[in-house]
mmCIF file of C-alpha atoms in Angstrom:
data_model
loop_
_atom_site.group_PDB
_atom_site.id
_atom_site.type_symbol
_atom_site.label_atom_id
_atom_site.label_comp_id
_atom_site.label_asym_id
_atom_site.label_seq_id
_atom_site.Cartn_x
_atom_site.Cartn_y
_atom_site.Cartn_z
ATOM 1 C CA MET A 45 -15.320 -72.792 26.262
ATOM 2 C CA THR A 46 -16.498 -74.046 22.856
ATOM 3 C CA ARG A 47 -14.057 -72.640 20.476
ATOM 4 C CA THR A 48 -13.985 -73.615 16.566
ATOM 5 C CA VAL A 49 -10.835 -73.205 14.577
ATOM 6 C CA VAL A 50 -11.056 -72.449 10.820
ATOM 7 C CA GLU A 51 -7.707 -71.638 8.901
ATOM 8 C CA SER A 52 -6.071 -70.431 5.841
ATOM 9 C CA LYS A 53 -2.312 -70.755 5.595
ATOM 10 C CA THR A 54 -1.643 -67.813 7.061
ATOM 11 C CA LYS A 55 -5.006 -66.676 9.263
ATOM 12 C CA THR A 56 -7.144 -67.853 11.725
ATOM 13 C CA ALA A 57 -10.850 -67.404 12.541
ATOM 14 C CA VAL A 58 -12.232 -68.494 15.712
ATOM 15 C CA LEU A 59 -16.068 -69.371 16.474
ATOM 16 C CA GLY A 60 -16.848 -69.103 19.955
ATOM 17 C CA PHE A 61 -19.736 -67.273 22.662
ATOM 18 C CA ASP A 62 -16.529 -65.191 23.579
ATOM 19 C CA GLU A 63 -14.849 -64.306 20.422
ATOM 20 C CA PRO A 64 -15.974 -61.718 18.194
ATOM 21 C CA PHE A 65 -19.055 -62.605 15.576
ATOM 22 C CA CYS A 66 -17.446 -64.506 12.575
ATOM 23 C CA VAL A 67 -18.796 -63.289 9.380
ATOM 24 C CA ILE A 68 -19.246 -65.762 6.357
ATOM 25 C CA GLY A 69 -19.198 -64.150 3.281
ATOM 26 C CA GLU A 70 -21.951 -65.683 0.949
ATOM 27 C CA ARG A 71 -21.117 -64.032 -2.154
ATOM 28 C CA ILE A 72 -19.222 -66.764 -4.448
ATOM 29 C CA ASN A 73 -22.325 -68.687 -5.024
ATOM 30 C CA PRO A 74 -24.028 -68.659 -8.762
ATOM 31 C CA THR A 75 -27.421 -69.582 -7.062
ATOM 32 C CA GLY A 76 -30.000 -67.156 -8.177
ATOM 33 C CA ARG A 77 -26.973 -65.305 -9.900
ATOM 34 C CA LYS A 78 -27.503 -66.087 -13.914
ATOM 35 C CA LYS A 79 -24.934 -63.744 -14.746
ATOM 36 C CA LEU A 80 -22.163 -65.523 -12.726
ATOM 37 C CA ALA A 81 -23.608 -68.917 -13.443
ATOM 38 C CA ALA A 82 -22.922 -68.086 -17.302
ATOM 39 C CA GLU A 83 -19.560 -66.326 -16.373
ATOM 40 C CA LEU A 84 -18.292 -69.587 -14.478
ATOM 41 C CA GLU A 85 -19.560 -72.105 -17.542
ATOM 42 C CA ALA A 86 -17.481 -70.171 -19.547
ATOM 43 C CA GLY A 87 -14.419 -69.968 -17.613
ATOM 44 C CA ASP A 88 -14.925 -66.269 -16.678
ATOM 45 C CA PHE A 89 -13.749 -65.504 -13.288
ATOM 46 C CA SER A 90 -13.883 -61.908 -13.035
ATOM 47 C CA THR A 91 -16.829 -61.878 -10.578
ATOM 48 C CA VAL A 92 -15.070 -64.317 -8.257
ATOM 49 C CA GLU A 93 -12.017 -62.435 -8.011
ATOM 50 C CA LYS A 94 -14.110 -59.054 -7.422
ATOM 51 C CA ASP A 95 -16.925 -60.394 -4.578
ATOM 52 C CA ALA A 96 -13.820 -62.131 -2.901
ATOM 53 C CA LEU A 97 -11.748 -58.858 -2.695
ATOM 54 C CA ALA A 98 -14.895 -57.001 -1.707
ATOM 55 C CA GLN A 99 -15.999 -59.363 1.236
ATOM 56 C CA VAL A 100 -12.936 -59.078 2.613
ATOM 57 C CA MET A 101 -12.626 -55.273 2.079
ATOM 58 C CA ALA A 102 -16.219 -55.190 4.032
ATOM 59 C CA GLY A 103 -14.793 -57.159 6.954
ATOM 60 C CA ALA A 104 -15.970 -60.903 6.109
ATOM 61 C CA THR A 105 -13.628 -63.348 8.189
ATOM 62 C CA VAL A 106 -14.470 -66.546 6.132
ATOM 63 C CA LEU A 107 -15.722 -66.980 2.294
ATOM 64 C CA ASP A 108 -18.112 -69.441 1.404
ATOM 65 C CA ILE A 109 -17.360 -71.059 -1.883
ATOM 66 C CA ASN A 110 -20.163 -72.673 -3.782
ATOM 67 C CA ALA A 111 -19.717 -73.866 -7.252
ATOM 68 C CA GLY A 112 -22.949 -75.211 -8.038
ATOM 69 C CA VAL A 113 -23.493 -74.430 -11.819
ATOM 70 C CA VAL A 114 -25.807 -76.408 -13.582
ATOM 71 C CA TYR A 115 -24.109 -76.357 -16.972
ATOM 72 C CA ASN A 116 -25.993 -76.134 -20.449
ATOM 73 C CA SER A 117 -23.281 -78.176 -21.811
ATOM 74 C CA ASN A 118 -23.307 -80.721 -19.303
ATOM 75 C CA PRO A 119 -26.241 -81.045 -16.576
ATOM 76 C CA ASN A 120 -24.410 -83.412 -14.605
ATOM 77 C CA PRO A 121 -22.901 -81.824 -11.533
ATOM 78 C CA ASN A 122 -20.971 -85.019 -10.638
ATOM 79 C CA GLU A 123 -18.849 -84.542 -13.236
ATOM 80 C CA THR A 124 -18.708 -80.593 -13.468
ATOM 81 C CA GLU A 125 -18.332 -79.118 -10.046
ATOM 82 C CA PRO A 126 -15.379 -80.779 -8.443
ATOM 83 C CA PRO A 127 -13.160 -79.180 -10.918
ATOM 84 C CA LEU A 128 -14.801 -75.804 -10.538
ATOM 85 C CA MET A 129 -14.667 -75.976 -7.094
ATOM 86 C CA ARG A 130 -10.969 -76.835 -7.299
ATOM 87 C CA LYS A 131 -10.518 -74.044 -9.585
ATOM 88 C CA ILE A 132 -12.518 -71.561 -7.385
ATOM 89 C CA VAL A 133 -10.919 -72.629 -4.440
ATOM 90 C CA GLU A 134 -6.928 -71.896 -5.648
ATOM 91 C CA LEU A 135 -8.485 -68.839 -7.501
ATOM 92 C CA VAL A 136 -9.715 -67.714 -4.293
ATOM 93 C CA GLN A 137 -6.840 -68.331 -2.055
ATOM 94 C CA GLY A 138 -4.490 -66.991 -4.097
ATOM 95 C CA LEU A 139 -5.765 -63.401 -4.179
ATOM 96 C CA VAL A 140 -7.228 -63.424 0.127
ATOM 97 C CA ASP A 141 -5.624 -64.609 3.205
ATOM 98 C CA VAL A 142 -8.892 -65.483 4.840
ATOM 99 C CA PRO A 143 -10.078 -69.152 5.542
ATOM 100 C CA LEU A 144 -12.735 -70.491 3.373
ATOM 101 C CA CYS A 145 -15.534 -72.430 3.880
ATOM 102 C CA ILE A 146 -16.708 -75.155 1.416
ATOM 103 C CA ASP A 147 -20.155 -75.428 0.413
ATOM 104 C CA SER A 148 -21.720 -78.232 -1.866
ATOM 105 C CA SER A 149 -24.589 -80.878 -2.237
ATOM 106 C CA VAL A 150 -22.061 -82.493 -4.229
ATOM 107 C CA PRO A 151 -19.746 -84.790 -1.848
ATOM 108 C CA GLY A 152 -16.865 -85.077 -4.991
ATOM 109 C CA ALA A 153 -16.919 -81.373 -5.097
ATOM 110 C CA LEU A 154 -16.614 -81.397 -1.217
ATOM 111 C CA GLU A 155 -13.341 -83.330 -1.214
ATOM 112 C CA ALA A 156 -12.250 -81.319 -4.545
ATOM 113 C CA GLY A 157 -12.170 -78.588 -1.998
ATOM 114 C CA LEU A 158 -10.920 -80.010 0.933
ATOM 115 C CA GLU A 159 -8.178 -81.137 -1.171
ATOM 116 C CA ALA A 160 -7.051 -77.454 -2.775
ATOM 117 C CA ALA A 161 -8.015 -75.543 0.669
ATOM 118 C CA GLU A 162 -4.737 -74.533 2.244
ATOM 119 C CA GLY A 163 -5.142 -74.794 6.114
ATOM 120 C CA ARG A 164 -8.117 -75.564 8.048
ATOM 121 C CA PRO A 165 -11.539 -74.730 5.998
ATOM 122 C CA LEU A 166 -14.944 -74.880 7.219
ATOM 123 C CA LEU A 167 -16.955 -77.777 5.334
ATOM 124 C CA ASN A 168 -20.505 -76.684 4.587
ATOM 125 C CA SER A 169 -22.784 -78.793 5.191
ATOM 126 C CA VAL A 170 -24.027 -82.178 6.685
ATOM 127 C CA THR A 171 -27.591 -82.881 7.544
ATOM 128 C CA GLY A 172 -29.613 -85.302 9.394
ATOM 129 C CA GLU A 173 -30.526 -87.240 6.635
ATOM 130 C CA GLU A 174 -28.876 -90.610 7.006
ATOM 131 C CA GLU A 175 -27.205 -90.953 3.070
ATOM 132 C CA ARG A 176 -25.789 -87.221 3.824
ATOM 133 C CA LEU A 177 -24.506 -88.066 7.561
ATOM 134 C CA GLU A 178 -22.556 -91.352 5.661
ATOM 135 C CA LEU A 179 -21.256 -89.490 2.785
ATOM 136 C CA VAL A 180 -20.030 -86.103 4.783
ATOM 137 C CA LEU A 181 -18.668 -87.440 8.009
ATOM 138 C CA PRO A 182 -16.114 -89.492 6.968
ATOM 139 C CA LEU A 183 -14.746 -86.422 4.610
ATOM 140 C CA VAL A 184 -14.779 -84.556 8.270
ATOM 141 C CA LYS A 185 -12.689 -86.790 9.848
ATOM 142 C CA LYS A 186 -10.361 -87.637 7.110
ATOM 143 C CA PHE A 187 -9.596 -84.121 6.509
ATOM 144 C CA ASN A 188 -9.710 -82.701 10.634
ATOM 145 C CA VAL A 189 -12.136 -79.923 9.447
ATOM 146 C CA PRO A 190 -15.221 -78.199 11.232
ATOM 147 C CA VAL A 191 -18.741 -78.770 9.580
ATOM 148 C CA VAL A 192 -22.215 -77.134 9.536
ATOM 149 C CA ALA A 193 -24.667 -79.366 10.528
ATOM 150 C CA ILE A 194 -27.953 -78.068 9.123
ATOM 151 C CA SER A 195 -31.056 -79.163 11.495
ATOM 152 C CA ASN A 196 -33.183 -80.820 8.426
ATOM 153 C CA ASP A 197 -33.533 -84.785 8.069
ATOM 154 C CA ASP A 198 -34.912 -87.496 5.985
ATOM 155 C CA THR A 199 -38.492 -86.127 7.021
ATOM 156 C CA GLY A 200 -37.498 -82.612 5.767
ATOM 157 C CA ILE A 201 -37.537 -78.798 7.385
ATOM 158 C CA SER A 202 -39.548 -78.924 10.464
ATOM 159 C CA GLU A 203 -41.375 -75.816 11.854
ATOM 160 C CA ASP A 204 -41.032 -77.148 15.224
ATOM 161 C CA PRO A 205 -38.145 -75.977 16.794
ATOM 162 C CA ASP A 206 -38.269 -79.159 19.382
ATOM 163 C CA VAL A 207 -37.725 -81.107 16.337
ATOM 164 C CA ARG A 208 -35.063 -78.946 14.919
ATOM 165 C CA PHE A 209 -33.129 -78.983 18.092
ATOM 166 C CA ALA A 210 -33.370 -83.131 18.454
ATOM 167 C CA VAL A 211 -31.976 -83.175 14.468
ATOM 168 C CA ALA A 212 -29.255 -81.250 15.576
ATOM 169 C CA LYS A 213 -28.513 -83.372 18.508
ATOM 170 C CA THR A 214 -28.620 -86.201 16.570
ATOM 171 C CA ILE A 215 -25.912 -85.028 14.033
ATOM 172 C CA VAL A 216 -23.648 -84.455 16.632
ATOM 173 C CA GLU A 217 -23.919 -87.775 18.523
ATOM 174 C CA ARG A 218 -23.487 -89.178 15.286
ATOM 175 C CA ALA A 219 -20.420 -87.155 14.638
ATOM 176 C CA ALA A 220 -19.122 -88.130 17.661
ATOM 177 C CA ASP A 221 -18.866 -91.398 16.401
ATOM 178 C CA TYR A 222 -16.372 -91.016 14.152
ATOM 179 C CA GLY A 223 -14.266 -89.010 16.694
ATOM 180 C CA ILE A 224 -15.289 -85.877 15.609
ATOM 181 C CA PRO A 225 -15.752 -83.154 18.713
ATOM 182 C CA ALA A 226 -18.783 -81.006 19.306
ATOM 183 C CA HIS A 227 -16.268 -78.202 19.108
ATOM 184 C CA ASP A 228 -16.036 -79.053 15.307
ATOM 185 C CA ILE A 229 -19.937 -79.053 14.537
ATOM 186 C CA VAL A 230 -21.090 -75.610 13.743
ATOM 187 C CA VAL A 231 -24.934 -75.917 13.840
ATOM 188 C CA ASP A 232 -27.300 -74.077 11.344
ATOM 189 C CA PRO A 233 -30.900 -74.182 13.566
ATOM 190 C CA LEU A 234 -32.393 -73.163 10.271
ATOM 191 C CA VAL A 235 -33.807 -69.524 10.253
ATOM 192 C CA MET A 236 -37.376 -69.458 8.749
ATOM 193 C CA PRO A 237 -39.038 -66.146 6.997
ATOM 194 C CA ILE A 238 -40.449 -63.971 9.656
ATOM 195 C CA GLY A 239 -43.080 -63.352 6.547
ATOM 196 C CA ALA A 240 -44.394 -66.378 6.643
ATOM 197 C CA MET A 241 -43.852 -67.165 10.657
ATOM 198 C CA ALA A 242 -44.565 -64.476 12.741
ATOM 199 C CA THR A 243 -42.413 -66.610 15.593
ATOM 200 C CA ALA A 244 -39.736 -67.253 13.595
ATOM 201 C CA GLY A 245 -37.238 -64.739 15.438
ATOM 202 C CA GLN A 246 -38.095 -65.834 18.774
ATOM 203 C CA GLN A 247 -37.858 -69.720 17.687
ATOM 204 C CA VAL A 248 -34.519 -68.948 16.416
ATOM 205 C CA PHE A 249 -33.152 -67.271 19.329
ATOM 206 C CA ALA A 250 -34.569 -69.884 21.357
ATOM 207 C CA LEU A 251 -32.737 -72.726 19.913
ATOM 208 C CA VAL A 252 -29.418 -70.778 19.721
ATOM 209 C CA ARG A 253 -29.919 -70.590 23.110
ATOM 210 C CA ARG A 254 -30.799 -74.234 23.603
ATOM 211 C CA LEU A 255 -27.505 -75.468 21.398
ATOM 212 C CA ARG A 256 -25.239 -73.263 23.623
ATOM 213 C CA GLU A 257 -26.383 -74.497 26.846
ATOM 214 C CA GLU A 258 -27.248 -78.093 26.169
ATOM 215 C CA LEU A 259 -25.094 -79.346 23.440
ATOM 216 C CA GLY A 260 -22.389 -76.475 23.421
ATOM 217 C CA VAL A 261 -21.832 -76.077 20.007
ATOM 218 C CA ASN A 262 -21.286 -72.896 18.039
ATOM 219 C CA THR A 263 -24.109 -71.765 15.685
ATOM 220 C CA THR A 264 -24.631 -70.199 11.899
ATOM 221 C CA CYS A 265 -27.530 -69.582 9.877
ATOM 222 C CA GLY A 266 -28.309 -67.681 6.337
ATOM 223 C CA ALA A 267 -28.936 -64.326 8.076
ATOM 224 C CA SER A 268 -30.961 -63.207 5.208
ATOM 225 C CA ASN A 269 -33.781 -65.820 5.348
ATOM 226 C CA ILE A 270 -35.511 -64.044 8.330
ATOM 227 C CA SER A 271 -36.585 -60.910 6.101
ATOM 228 C CA PHE A 272 -37.527 -62.945 2.919
ATOM 229 C CA GLY A 273 -40.274 -60.889 0.948
ATOM 230 C CA LEU A 274 -40.699 -57.898 3.165
ATOM 231 C CA PRO A 275 -39.675 -54.334 2.278
ATOM 232 C CA ASN A 276 -36.603 -53.187 3.943
ATOM 233 C CA ARG A 277 -34.289 -56.406 4.257
ATOM 234 C CA HIS A 278 -31.421 -54.407 5.512
ATOM 235 C CA GLY A 279 -33.859 -53.073 8.452
ATOM 236 C CA ILE A 280 -34.486 -56.201 9.723
ATOM 237 C CA ASN A 281 -31.608 -58.148 9.042
ATOM 238 C CA ASN A 282 -29.721 -55.138 10.906
ATOM 239 C CA ALA A 283 -32.336 -55.878 14.129
ATOM 240 C CA PHE A 284 -32.069 -59.433 13.653
ATOM 241 C CA LEU A 285 -28.329 -60.141 13.627
ATOM 242 C CA PRO A 286 -27.549 -58.215 17.319
ATOM 243 C CA MET A 287 -30.312 -60.156 18.617
ATOM 244 C CA ALA A 288 -29.392 -63.539 17.223
ATOM 245 C CA MET A 289 -25.437 -62.557 18.636
ATOM 246 C CA GLY A 290 -26.992 -61.891 22.336
ATOM 247 C CA ALA A 291 -28.845 -65.029 21.676
ATOM 248 C CA GLY A 292 -25.304 -66.666 21.746
ATOM 249 C CA MET A 293 -25.259 -67.045 17.757
ATOM 250 C CA THR A 294 -21.088 -67.183 16.802
ATOM 251 C CA SER A 295 -21.273 -66.781 13.223
ATOM 252 C CA ALA A 296 -23.574 -65.903 9.852
ATOM 253 C CA ILE A 297 -23.665 -66.797 6.150
ATOM 254 C CA MET A 298 -24.308 -63.293 5.087
ATOM 255 C CA ASN A 299 -23.465 -60.488 2.081
ATOM 256 C CA PRO A 300 -20.686 -58.019 4.205
ATOM 257 C CA VAL A 301 -21.153 -55.681 1.203
ATOM 258 C CA ALA A 302 -23.396 -52.990 0.107
ATOM 259 C CA LEU A 303 -23.557 -53.478 -3.390
ATOM 260 C CA PRO A 304 -23.006 -49.986 -5.578
ATOM 261 C CA VAL A 305 -25.361 -47.923 -6.698
ATOM 262 C CA THR A 306 -26.292 -48.766 -10.293
ATOM 263 C CA GLN A 307 -25.636 -46.567 -13.237
ATOM 264 C CA LYS A 308 -29.647 -46.965 -13.987
ATOM 265 C CA LYS A 309 -30.170 -45.564 -10.810
ATOM 266 C CA ILE A 310 -27.805 -42.894 -10.885
ATOM 267 C CA ALA A 311 -29.681 -41.311 -14.265
ATOM 268 C CA GLU A 312 -32.816 -41.366 -13.062
ATOM 269 C CA LYS A 313 -32.033 -39.458 -9.961
ATOM 270 C CA LYS A 314 -30.387 -37.348 -12.105
ATOM 271 C CA GLU A 315 -33.272 -36.901 -14.379
ATOM 272 C CA ALA A 316 -35.432 -35.931 -10.902
ATOM 273 C CA VAL A 317 -33.027 -33.555 -10.206
ATOM 274 C CA ALA A 318 -33.077 -32.088 -13.337
ATOM 275 C CA ALA A 319 -36.562 -31.802 -13.070
ATOM 276 C CA ALA A 320 -36.959 -30.278 -9.890
ATOM 277 C CA GLY A 321 -34.609 -27.360 -11.206
ATOM 278 C CA ILE A 322 -31.564 -28.492 -9.382
ATOM 279 C CA ILE A 323 -28.546 -27.164 -10.816
ATOM 280 C CA LEU A 324 -25.640 -29.505 -10.012
ATOM 281 C CA PRO A 325 -21.759 -27.851 -10.448
ATOM 282 C CA GLU A 326 -20.112 -28.644 -13.634
ATOM 283 C CA GLY A 327 -18.289 -31.857 -13.735
ATOM 284 C CA MET A 328 -19.176 -33.398 -10.873
ATOM 285 C CA ASP A 329 -18.357 -36.680 -10.651
ATOM 286 C CA ASP A 330 -20.792 -39.899 -9.941
ATOM 287 C CA GLU A 331 -19.421 -40.689 -6.559
ATOM 288 C CA THR A 332 -19.982 -37.378 -5.178
ATOM 289 C CA PHE A 333 -23.423 -37.352 -6.946
ATOM 290 C CA VAL A 334 -24.656 -40.281 -5.013
ATOM 291 C CA GLN A 335 -23.676 -39.405 -1.576
ATOM 292 C CA MET A 336 -25.071 -35.968 -2.007
ATOM 293 C CA PHE A 337 -28.567 -37.417 -2.530
ATOM 294 C CA GLY A 338 -28.081 -40.160 -0.393
ATOM 295 C CA LEU A 339 -28.056 -43.127 -2.642
ATOM 296 C CA GLY A 340 -24.766 -44.773 -1.203
ATOM 297 C CA SER A 341 -21.377 -45.084 -3.148
ATOM 298 C CA THR A 342 -20.716 -46.292 -6.559
ATOM 299 C CA LYS A 343 -18.020 -48.295 -5.194
ATOM 300 C CA PRO A 344 -18.516 -51.928 -2.932
ATOM 301 C CA ARG A 345 -18.310 -51.048 0.858
ATOM 302 C CA PRO A 346 -19.407 -52.555 4.077
ATOM 303 C CA GLY A 347 -22.935 -52.657 4.364
ATOM 304 C CA LYS A 348 -25.060 -51.681 6.992
ATOM 305 C CA GLU A 349 -25.499 -55.185 8.762
ATOM 306 C CA MET A 350 -21.431 -54.911 9.331
ATOM 307 C CA GLU A 351 -22.263 -52.080 11.026
ATOM 308 C CA ALA A 352 -24.560 -53.647 13.564
ATOM 309 C CA ILE A 353 -22.512 -56.802 14.121
ATOM 310 C CA ARG A 354 -19.509 -54.356 14.895
ATOM 311 C CA ALA A 355 -21.447 -52.281 17.265
ATOM 312 C CA ALA A 356 -22.787 -55.494 19.499
ATOM 313 C CA ASN A 357 -19.189 -56.769 19.285
ATOM 314 C CA LEU A 358 -18.799 -53.561 20.883
ATOM 315 C CA LEU A 359 -21.463 -53.836 23.609
ATOM 316 C CA THR A 360 -20.719 -57.771 23.897
ATOM 317 C CA ASN A 361 -16.810 -56.762 25.100
ATOM 318 C CA ASN A 362 -15.872 -58.545 22.235
ATOM 319 C CA ASP A 363 -13.947 -55.640 20.590
ATOM 320 C CA PRO A 364 -11.523 -54.821 23.470
ATOM 321 C CA HIS A 365 -11.230 -51.164 23.776
ATOM 322 C CA GLY A 366 -13.132 -50.695 20.774
ATOM 323 C CA GLY A 367 -10.323 -50.982 18.420
ATOM 324 C CA GLU A 368 -12.464 -52.460 15.375
ATOM 325 C CA TRP A 369 -15.353 -50.046 15.935
ATOM 326 C CA ILE A 370 -13.272 -46.714 15.720
ATOM 327 C CA LYS A 371 -11.175 -48.306 12.885
ATOM 328 C CA PHE A 372 -14.835 -48.859 11.146
ATOM 329 C CA ASN A 373 -15.821 -45.501 11.520
ATOM 330 C CA LYS A 374 -12.523 -43.711 11.271
ATOM 331 C CA ALA A 375 -11.699 -45.698 7.638
ATOM 332 C CA PRO A 376 -14.435 -47.666 6.590
ATOM 333 C CA GLU A 377 -12.999 -48.193 3.008
ATOM 334 C CA GLU A 378 -9.800 -49.415 4.739
ATOM 335 C CA ALA A 379 -11.348 -51.630 6.987
ATOM 336 C CA GLY A 380 -10.399 -55.684 6.266
ATOM 337 C CA ALA A 381 -8.074 -54.234 3.425
ATOM 338 C CA ALA A 382 -4.793 -56.053 5.200
ATOM 339 C CA GLY A 383 -6.962 -59.392 4.559
ATOM 340 C CA ALA A 384 -7.416 -58.810 0.792
ATOM 341 C CA ALA A 385 -3.890 -57.789 0.592
ATOM 342 C CA GLY A 386 -2.189 -60.934 2.326
ATOM 343 C CA GLY A 387 -3.062 -63.405 -0.086
ATOM 344 C CA ARG A 388 -0.438 -65.252 -2.264
ATOM 345 C CA ARG A 389 -0.343 -68.005 -4.957
ATOM 346 C CA GLY A 390 1.743 -70.936 -4.271
ATOM 347 C CA GLY A 391 3.255 -73.014 -1.035
ATOM 348 C CA GLY A 392 2.341 -76.203 0.336
ATOM 349 C CA ARG A 393 -0.997 -77.101 2.096
ATOM 350 C CA ARG A 394 -0.426 -78.057 5.684
ATOM 351 C CA ARG A 395 -0.948 -81.366 7.085
ATOM 352 C CA ARG A 396 -3.716 -82.261 8.774
ATOM 353 C CA ALA A 397 -4.253 -84.699 11.513
#
């Protein structure tokens, strides 16, 4: 049975067909987050710290680290991204003890992250593009780490699932030439938006089955891609993830956190409540208010997608005796808290073969 092992200094996460679904937290990524990008350029890592802790609390078993900021002061990522990647990796693994996923399109940043990471991180990513294969696969071999393989090549992203499978097969074969085993390849078959391609869900389920049965590899995806551009994205994601798990997908890069209700939304709701003539008890705090009116919470907490994943783990017998499901429902705020508490700074880095 294929098992992909990812490690921090103290914890191990295993991707496998008979293992609980691996949630790779995606929030430490400045892409599309102007505020975070500005903070990182200014040397402010407060949001990174909050996102790391919140994702582990919500149940992430691996954290993706992306330092892809285009600095206003220096637009050359080959110069700016490697030291920033090293800094973020060191910071995050000093806060939490889950394994990391080093994520960059800049080879120098990948190497910097690998050098700084303790344990055995996941590398994100390699594609079927010839130049990328030649740059990334030697790093995978040198540091003895697993790698995410994205199913596009020099011709781009194909809408034909057979082509995407062929690209994945090529990557697995090229990796074997470097002595990298198939169990260290985690294929991203590329999830298309269902709003743009009606068969996107069916395609990815079929692809995942083929990847499992014919190549024997674990799989991942950017889970929220499936619902892009559509209303009630969480509803679609909640259905997609268990279905993908049922097809054999073993991990996803996603946001495990339901973000807090904003002060603006609270103020708008309070105005609506007052306009309806509803009198609230004096001194009611915001948390009580938002829960009373079904707005969510003022604090980060596990998202609905995490509920769907944990239920699917239970139904596929990857949650022995329902222990994780019971814990999740008894004390959702404490689920994953042990992971956030265990990290600490310092210590040597494990040698890799």
